[in-house]
mmCIF file of C-alpha atoms in Angstrom:
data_model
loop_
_atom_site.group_PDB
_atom_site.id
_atom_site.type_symbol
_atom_site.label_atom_id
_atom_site.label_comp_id
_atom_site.label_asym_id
_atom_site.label_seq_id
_atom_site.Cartn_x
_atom_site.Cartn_y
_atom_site.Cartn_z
ATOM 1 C CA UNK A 1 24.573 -16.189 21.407
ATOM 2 C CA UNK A 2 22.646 -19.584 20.599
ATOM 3 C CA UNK A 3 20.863 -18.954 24.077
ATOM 4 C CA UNK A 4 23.947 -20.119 26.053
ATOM 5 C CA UNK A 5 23.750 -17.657 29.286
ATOM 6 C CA UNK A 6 26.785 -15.147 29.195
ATOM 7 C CA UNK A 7 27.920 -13.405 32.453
ATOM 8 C CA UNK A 8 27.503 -9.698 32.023
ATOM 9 C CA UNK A 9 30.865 -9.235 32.564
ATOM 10 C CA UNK A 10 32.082 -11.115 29.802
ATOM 11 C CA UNK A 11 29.153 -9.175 27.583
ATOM 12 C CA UNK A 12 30.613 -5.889 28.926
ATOM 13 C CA UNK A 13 34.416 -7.040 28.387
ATOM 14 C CA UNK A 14 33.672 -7.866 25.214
ATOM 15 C CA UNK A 15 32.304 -4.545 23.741
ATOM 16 C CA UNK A 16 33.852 -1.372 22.894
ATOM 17 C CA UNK A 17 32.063 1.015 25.001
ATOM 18 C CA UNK A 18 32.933 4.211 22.912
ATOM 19 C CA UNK A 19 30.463 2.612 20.183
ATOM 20 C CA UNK A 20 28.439 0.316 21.901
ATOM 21 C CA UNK A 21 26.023 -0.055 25.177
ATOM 22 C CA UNK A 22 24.088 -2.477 26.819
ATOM 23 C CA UNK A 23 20.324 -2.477 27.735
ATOM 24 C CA UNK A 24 18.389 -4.705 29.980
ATOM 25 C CA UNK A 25 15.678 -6.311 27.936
ATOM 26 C CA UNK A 26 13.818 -7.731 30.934
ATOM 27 C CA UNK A 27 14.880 -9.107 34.320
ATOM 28 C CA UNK A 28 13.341 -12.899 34.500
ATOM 29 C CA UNK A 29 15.690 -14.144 32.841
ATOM 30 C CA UNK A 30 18.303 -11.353 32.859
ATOM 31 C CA UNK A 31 18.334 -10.597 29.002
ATOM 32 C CA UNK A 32 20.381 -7.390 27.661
ATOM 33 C CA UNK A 33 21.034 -6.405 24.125
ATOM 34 C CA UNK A 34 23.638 -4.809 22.781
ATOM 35 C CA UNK A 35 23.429 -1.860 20.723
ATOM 36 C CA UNK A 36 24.941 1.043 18.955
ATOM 37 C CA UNK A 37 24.521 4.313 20.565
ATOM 38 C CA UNK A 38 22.630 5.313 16.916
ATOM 39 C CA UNK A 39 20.919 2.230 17.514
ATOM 40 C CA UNK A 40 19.763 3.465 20.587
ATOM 41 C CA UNK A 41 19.101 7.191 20.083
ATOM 42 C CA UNK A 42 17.155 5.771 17.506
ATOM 43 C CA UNK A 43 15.203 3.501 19.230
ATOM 44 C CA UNK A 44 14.343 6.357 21.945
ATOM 45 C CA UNK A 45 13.519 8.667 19.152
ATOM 46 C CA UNK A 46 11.052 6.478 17.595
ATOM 47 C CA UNK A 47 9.054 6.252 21.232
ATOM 48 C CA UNK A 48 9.116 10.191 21.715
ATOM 49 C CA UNK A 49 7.258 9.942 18.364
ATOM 50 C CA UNK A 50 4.894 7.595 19.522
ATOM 51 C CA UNK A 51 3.945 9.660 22.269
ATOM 52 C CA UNK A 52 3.602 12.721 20.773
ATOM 53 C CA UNK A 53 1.467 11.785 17.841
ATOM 54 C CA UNK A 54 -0.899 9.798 20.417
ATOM 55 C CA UNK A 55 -0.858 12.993 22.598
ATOM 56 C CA UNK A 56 -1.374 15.354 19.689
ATOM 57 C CA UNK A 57 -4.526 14.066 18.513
ATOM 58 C CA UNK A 58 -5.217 11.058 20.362
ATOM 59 C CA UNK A 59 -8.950 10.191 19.655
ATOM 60 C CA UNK A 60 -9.959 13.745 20.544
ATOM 61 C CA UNK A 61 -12.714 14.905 18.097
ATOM 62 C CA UNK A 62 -11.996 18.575 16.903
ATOM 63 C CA UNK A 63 -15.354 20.859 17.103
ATOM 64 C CA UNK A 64 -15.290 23.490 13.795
ATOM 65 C CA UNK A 65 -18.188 25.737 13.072
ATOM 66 C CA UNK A 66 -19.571 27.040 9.469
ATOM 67 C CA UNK A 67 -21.762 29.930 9.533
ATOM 68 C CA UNK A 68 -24.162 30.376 6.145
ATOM 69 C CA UNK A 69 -27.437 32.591 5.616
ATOM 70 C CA UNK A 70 -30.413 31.027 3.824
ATOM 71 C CA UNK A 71 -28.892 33.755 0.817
ATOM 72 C CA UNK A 72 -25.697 33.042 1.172
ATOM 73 C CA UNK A 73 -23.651 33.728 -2.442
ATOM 74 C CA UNK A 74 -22.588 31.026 -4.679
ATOM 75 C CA UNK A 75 -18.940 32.159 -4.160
ATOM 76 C CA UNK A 76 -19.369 32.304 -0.405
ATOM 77 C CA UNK A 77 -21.155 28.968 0.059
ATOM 78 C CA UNK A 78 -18.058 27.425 -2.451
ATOM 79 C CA UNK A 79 -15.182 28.951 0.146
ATOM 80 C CA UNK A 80 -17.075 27.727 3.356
ATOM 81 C CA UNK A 81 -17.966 23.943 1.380
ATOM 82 C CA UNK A 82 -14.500 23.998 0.586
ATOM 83 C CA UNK A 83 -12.694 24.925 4.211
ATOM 84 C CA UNK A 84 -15.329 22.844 5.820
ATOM 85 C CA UNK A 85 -14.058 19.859 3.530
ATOM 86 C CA UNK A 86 -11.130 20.287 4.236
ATOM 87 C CA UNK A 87 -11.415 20.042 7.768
ATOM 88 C CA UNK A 88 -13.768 16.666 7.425
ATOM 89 C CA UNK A 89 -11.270 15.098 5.124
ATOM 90 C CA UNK A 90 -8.137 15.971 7.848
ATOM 91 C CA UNK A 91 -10.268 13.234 10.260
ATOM 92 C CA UNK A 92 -11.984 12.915 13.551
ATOM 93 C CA UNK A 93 -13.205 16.723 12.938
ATOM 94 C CA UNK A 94 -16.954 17.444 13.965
ATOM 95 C CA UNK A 95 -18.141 20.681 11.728
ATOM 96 C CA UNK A 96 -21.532 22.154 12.726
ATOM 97 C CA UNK A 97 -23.439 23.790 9.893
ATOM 98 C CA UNK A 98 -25.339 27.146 11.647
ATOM 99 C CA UNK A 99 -28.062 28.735 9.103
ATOM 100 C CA UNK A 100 -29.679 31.664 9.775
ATOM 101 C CA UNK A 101 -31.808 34.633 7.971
ATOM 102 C CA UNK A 102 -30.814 37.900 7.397
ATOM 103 C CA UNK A 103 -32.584 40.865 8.359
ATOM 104 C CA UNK A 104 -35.219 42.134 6.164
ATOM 105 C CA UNK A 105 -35.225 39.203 4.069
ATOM 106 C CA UNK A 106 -38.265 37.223 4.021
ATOM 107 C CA UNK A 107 -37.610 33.705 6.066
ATOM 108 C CA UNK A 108 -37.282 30.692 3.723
ATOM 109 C CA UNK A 109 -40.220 27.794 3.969
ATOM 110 C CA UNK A 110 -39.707 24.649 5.935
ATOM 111 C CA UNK A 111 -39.890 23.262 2.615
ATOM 112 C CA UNK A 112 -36.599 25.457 1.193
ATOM 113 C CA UNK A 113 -34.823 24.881 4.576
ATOM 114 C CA UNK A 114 -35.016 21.072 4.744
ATOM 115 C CA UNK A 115 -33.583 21.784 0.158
ATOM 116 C CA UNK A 116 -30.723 23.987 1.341
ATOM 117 C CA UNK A 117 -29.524 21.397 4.499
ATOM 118 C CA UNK A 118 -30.313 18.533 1.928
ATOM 119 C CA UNK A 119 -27.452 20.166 -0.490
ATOM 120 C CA UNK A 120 -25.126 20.235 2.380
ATOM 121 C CA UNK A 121 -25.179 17.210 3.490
ATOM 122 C CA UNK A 122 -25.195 15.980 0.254
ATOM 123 C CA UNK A 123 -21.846 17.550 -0.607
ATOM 124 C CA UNK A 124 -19.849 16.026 2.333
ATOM 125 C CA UNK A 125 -21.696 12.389 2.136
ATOM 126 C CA UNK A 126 -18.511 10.594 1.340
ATOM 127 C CA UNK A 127 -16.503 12.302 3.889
ATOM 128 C CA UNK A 128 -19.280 12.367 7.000
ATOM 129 C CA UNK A 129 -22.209 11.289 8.766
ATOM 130 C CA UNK A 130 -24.914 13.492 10.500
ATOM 131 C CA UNK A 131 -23.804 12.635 14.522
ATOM 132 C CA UNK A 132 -27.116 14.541 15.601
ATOM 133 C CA UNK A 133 -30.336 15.287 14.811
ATOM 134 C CA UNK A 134 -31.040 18.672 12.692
ATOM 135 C CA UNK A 135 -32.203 21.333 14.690
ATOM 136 C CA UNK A 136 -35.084 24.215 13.865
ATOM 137 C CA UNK A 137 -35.924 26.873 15.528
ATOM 138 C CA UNK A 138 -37.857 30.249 14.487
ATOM 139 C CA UNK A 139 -35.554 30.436 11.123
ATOM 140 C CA UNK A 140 -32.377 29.265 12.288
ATOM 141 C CA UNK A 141 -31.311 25.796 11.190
ATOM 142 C CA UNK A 142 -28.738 23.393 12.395
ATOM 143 C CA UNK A 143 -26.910 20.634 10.649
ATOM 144 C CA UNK A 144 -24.395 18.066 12.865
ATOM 145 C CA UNK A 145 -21.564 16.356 10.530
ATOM 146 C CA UNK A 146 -19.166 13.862 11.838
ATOM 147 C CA UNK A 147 -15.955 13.149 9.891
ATOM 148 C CA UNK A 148 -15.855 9.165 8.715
ATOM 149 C CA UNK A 149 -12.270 9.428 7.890
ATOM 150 C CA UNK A 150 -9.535 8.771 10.710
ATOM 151 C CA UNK A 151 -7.151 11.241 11.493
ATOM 152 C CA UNK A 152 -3.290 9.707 10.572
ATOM 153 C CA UNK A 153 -0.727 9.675 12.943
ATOM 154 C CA UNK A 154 2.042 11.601 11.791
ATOM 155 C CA UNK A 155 5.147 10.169 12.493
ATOM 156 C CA UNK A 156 8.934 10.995 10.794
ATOM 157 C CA UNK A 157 10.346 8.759 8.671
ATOM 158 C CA UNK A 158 12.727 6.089 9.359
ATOM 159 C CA UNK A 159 15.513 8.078 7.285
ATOM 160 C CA UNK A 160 14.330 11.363 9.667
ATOM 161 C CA UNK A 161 14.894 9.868 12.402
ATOM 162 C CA UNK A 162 18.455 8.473 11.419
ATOM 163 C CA UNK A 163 19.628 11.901 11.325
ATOM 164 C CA UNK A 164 17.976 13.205 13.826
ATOM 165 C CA UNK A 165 19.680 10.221 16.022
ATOM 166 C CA UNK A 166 23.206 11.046 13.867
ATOM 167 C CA UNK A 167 22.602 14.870 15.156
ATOM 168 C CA UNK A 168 21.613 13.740 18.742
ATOM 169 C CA UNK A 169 25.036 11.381 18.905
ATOM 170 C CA UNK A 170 27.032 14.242 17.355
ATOM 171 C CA UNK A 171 26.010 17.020 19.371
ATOM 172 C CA UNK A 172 26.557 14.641 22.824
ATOM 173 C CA UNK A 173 30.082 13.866 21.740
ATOM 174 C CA UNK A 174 31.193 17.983 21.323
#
């Protein structure tokens, strides 16, 4: 209190145990706090969050794959723009656009190639960036996007994690 040094056992005497604890803050100079045991299952909580929202998708780019003919239907093309979207807008996705011709259907001119991968990038430029160079080769095309947007951390609320604590405390004292 007002940065007057307290033995710790006066700080210990002075606390109700059954509701309160005391952590060491750091050791040069010997600094504790004193907490609640919410306070503190709270506290502990809100790391194991930390960590497992870094771990879950800690700057690790996620590799999806859309597979379209040069004929593809308008209804198809829709469902695949729209999944593939979906995974761009999520963040820190990578979605590789694979054309190819079917069989017995005459191949589609450089010219109507570079049109159709032209219109796909074009749908998703406010949500990516080509990452590599467009690939040709004997009919089959390939298109490289790159999400722009950031992938949130997800991480529980601070009224989640009161109850979660409240659960934690209540379940320990059974």
């Amino acid at each position: 209190t007002d940065g007057q040094l307290i033995p710790l056992s006066e700080v210990l005497s002075s606390i109700d145990k059954s509701t309160h604890l005391v952590r060491l803050v750091s050791h040069e100079p010997p600094t504790v706090k004193v907490l609640t045991h919410l306070e503190d299952q709270l506290a502990k909580l809100e790391r194991k969050a930390e960590q497992k929202a870094k771990k879950n998708r800690g700057g690790t780019v996620v590799s999806k794959e859309v597979r379209l003919s040069w004929l593809t239907s308008d209804a198809d093309y829709d469902h695949k723009v729209a999944a593939a979207r979906k995974e761009l807008e999520k963040g820190d996705t990578r979605v590789d656009f694979s054309f190819s011709p079917k069989r017995g259907v005459r191949a589609p001119t450089k010219w109507e190639m570079n049109e159709q991968m032209d219109k796909v990038i074009a749908a998703f430029q406010d949500v990516s960036t080509e990452w590599k160079n467009r690939t040709v080769e004997r009919g089959i095309a390939k298109v490289y996007l790159q999400s722009t947007v950031k992938a949130a951390k997800v991480l529980p609320t601070k009224e989640e994690l009161e109850e979660q604590a409240k659960r934690l405390l209540e379940k320990r004292e059974r």
